[in-house]
Amino acid sequence: DLTLTGVCKSFGKLEVIRNVDLQIEDGEFVVFVGPSGCGKSTLLRCISGLEDITGGTLTIGGERMNDVPAAKRGVAMVFQSYALYPHLRVRENMGFGLKVRKVAKPEIERRVDEAARTLKLDSLLDRFPRELSGGQRQRVAIGRAIVGNPEVFLFDEPLSNLDAELRVHMRAEISGLHKRLGNTMIYVTHDQIEAMTLADKIVVLRDGMVEQIGSPRDLYYRPVNTFVAQFIGSPK
Ligand code: ATP
Ligand code: MG
């Protein structure tokens, strides 16, 4: 499992994450929601190791991760902006992280091919990012995360650059991926429908604090306050 105990993050004097307690079971799909600036991305970056936490404890699989570098946490992050290397072909983009970690070339090829099959990218492996559609680029970004075989996937608004139709399609793909891989996913979104359809558990954040944690049903039918009710779109 993955646990946060009293996790805090400040940038100078600005307290962005305040005393967050959270327990995530293996294989759970957890969605972070909350208004712009409430700290969703920062919390995700703290879990991934892209930011150091300034208080509390983070453990993954029972191991304290506070000072463990990002590459050794067994997590992979997928960004809204895809962050693909424009000068590398799809297969090189997907294998890049493994190459950096000095994984042997045949093993990289094997894992890239397998991820490409999973994401239906087989026929696109020799293209450059500029030759792909938005949805295809997003699949490459997810593929790059898959090849590292992470225990935990972290997604920061991965679909917000896509049009409505593609968003619905990719949502189903991510859901299918979760069912097939069975690993833990933590997913940040602005989109209530995305949150309600994907999540086992939703975490509502407000000003860096947890406002409520529960299943989509719980939050919808039993919001703890009007803030959560309005955010989730509960019936009046
Ligand atoms: P959005 O929905 O707009 O993406 P968010 O919930 O992801 O918002 P964060 O990006 O986590 O919000 O930012 C939370 C707060 O922390 C904001 O006030 C932001 O300005 C601040 N912040 C984030 N990164 C830094 C940084 N590197 N230095 C200083 N302040 C930061
Ligand atoms: Mg954000």
Coordinates of C-alpha atoms in Angstrom, one line a residue, residues 99-210:
K99 CA 18.0 3.3 -21.5
V100 CA 18.9 5.8 -18.8
R101 CA 18.6 3.0 -16.3
K102 CA 21.0 1.0 -18.4
V103 CA 18.5 -1.8 -19.2
A104 CA 19.9 -4.1 -21.9
K105 CA 18.8 -3.2 -25.5
P106 CA 16.9 -6.5 -26.3
E107 CA 15.0 -6.1 -23.0
I108 CA 14.1 -2.5 -23.9
E109 CA 12.8 -3.7 -27.3
R110 CA 10.8 -6.4 -25.8
R111 CA 9.1 -4.1 -23.2
V112 CA 8.5 -1.4 -25.8
D113 CA 6.9 -3.9 -28.2
E114 CA 4.7 -5.3 -25.5
A115 CA 3.5 -1.8 -24.3
A116 CA 2.9 -0.8 -28.0
R117 CA 0.7 -3.8 -28.4
T118 CA -1.2 -3.0 -25.2
L119 CA -1.8 0.6 -26.4
K120 CA -2.2 -0.2 -30.1
L121 CA 0.8 1.8 -31.0
D122 CA 2.5 -1.0 -33.1
S123 CA 2.2 0.8 -36.4
L124 CA 3.4 4.2 -35.0
L125 CA 6.7 3.2 -33.4
D126 CA 8.8 4.8 -36.1
R127 CA 7.0 8.1 -36.1
F128 CA 8.1 11.3 -34.5
P129 CA 5.7 13.0 -31.9
R130 CA 4.9 15.8 -34.4
E131 CA 3.5 13.1 -36.7
L132 CA 0.9 12.0 -34.2
S133 CA -2.5 13.1 -33.1
G134 CA -3.2 14.3 -29.6
G135 CA -4.7 11.0 -28.5
Q136 CA -1.8 9.1 -30.0
R137 CA 0.7 11.3 -28.2
Q138 CA -1.1 10.7 -25.0
R139 CA -0.9 6.9 -25.6
V140 CA 2.9 7.2 -26.1
A141 CA 3.2 9.1 -22.8
I142 CA 1.3 6.3 -21.1
G143 CA 3.4 3.7 -22.9
R144 CA 6.5 5.3 -21.6
A145 CA 5.2 5.0 -18.1
I146 CA 4.1 1.3 -18.7
V147 CA 7.5 0.1 -19.9
G148 CA 9.1 0.8 -16.5
N149 CA 6.6 -1.6 -15.0
P150 CA 5.8 0.7 -12.1
E151 CA 3.8 -0.3 -9.1
V152 CA 2.1 3.0 -9.0
F153 CA 0.9 5.2 -11.9
L154 CA 0.5 8.9 -11.3
F155 CA -1.6 10.9 -13.9
D156 CA -1.8 14.7 -13.8
E157 CA -4.8 15.7 -15.9
P158 CA -3.7 13.5 -18.8
L159 CA -6.7 14.0 -20.9
S160 CA -7.3 17.8 -20.5
N161 CA -5.7 18.6 -23.9
L162 CA -8.0 16.3 -25.8
D163 CA -11.3 17.0 -27.4
A164 CA -14.5 15.7 -25.7
E165 CA -14.9 12.6 -27.9
L166 CA -11.3 11.5 -27.5
R167 CA -11.5 12.2 -23.8
V168 CA -14.3 9.7 -23.4
H169 CA -12.4 7.2 -25.5
M170 CA -9.1 7.6 -23.6
R171 CA -11.0 7.4 -20.3
A172 CA -12.2 3.9 -21.3
E173 CA -8.7 3.0 -22.3
I174 CA -7.2 4.0 -19.0
S175 CA -9.9 2.2 -17.2
G176 CA -9.2 -0.9 -19.3
L177 CA -5.5 -0.6 -18.7
H178 CA -6.1 -0.4 -14.9
K179 CA -8.1 -3.6 -15.1
R180 CA -5.5 -5.4 -17.1
L181 CA -2.4 -4.2 -15.2
G182 CA -4.0 -4.2 -11.8
N183 CA -1.6 -1.7 -10.4
T184 CA -2.3 1.4 -8.2
M185 CA -3.3 4.5 -10.1
I186 CA -3.5 8.0 -8.7
Y187 CA -5.2 10.4 -11.1
V188 CA -5.7 14.2 -11.0
T189 CA -8.6 15.7 -12.9
H190 CA -10.8 18.8 -13.1
D191 CA -13.6 16.7 -14.7
Q192 CA -16.2 15.4 -12.3
I193 CA -17.5 12.8 -14.7
E194 CA -14.0 11.5 -15.2
A195 CA -13.6 11.3 -11.4
M196 CA -16.9 9.6 -10.9
T197 CA -16.4 7.0 -13.6
L198 CA -12.8 6.1 -13.0
A199 CA -12.4 6.2 -9.2
D200 CA -12.6 3.5 -6.6
K201 CA -11.9 6.4 -4.2
I202 CA -12.0 10.1 -4.6
V203 CA -10.0 12.5 -2.5
V204 CA -11.4 16.1 -2.4
L205 CA -8.7 18.7 -1.7
R206 CA -9.2 22.3 -0.6
D207 CA -6.4 24.7 0.3
G208 CA -3.9 21.9 0.6
M209 CA -6.1 19.9 3.0
V210 CA -8.2 16.8 2.6

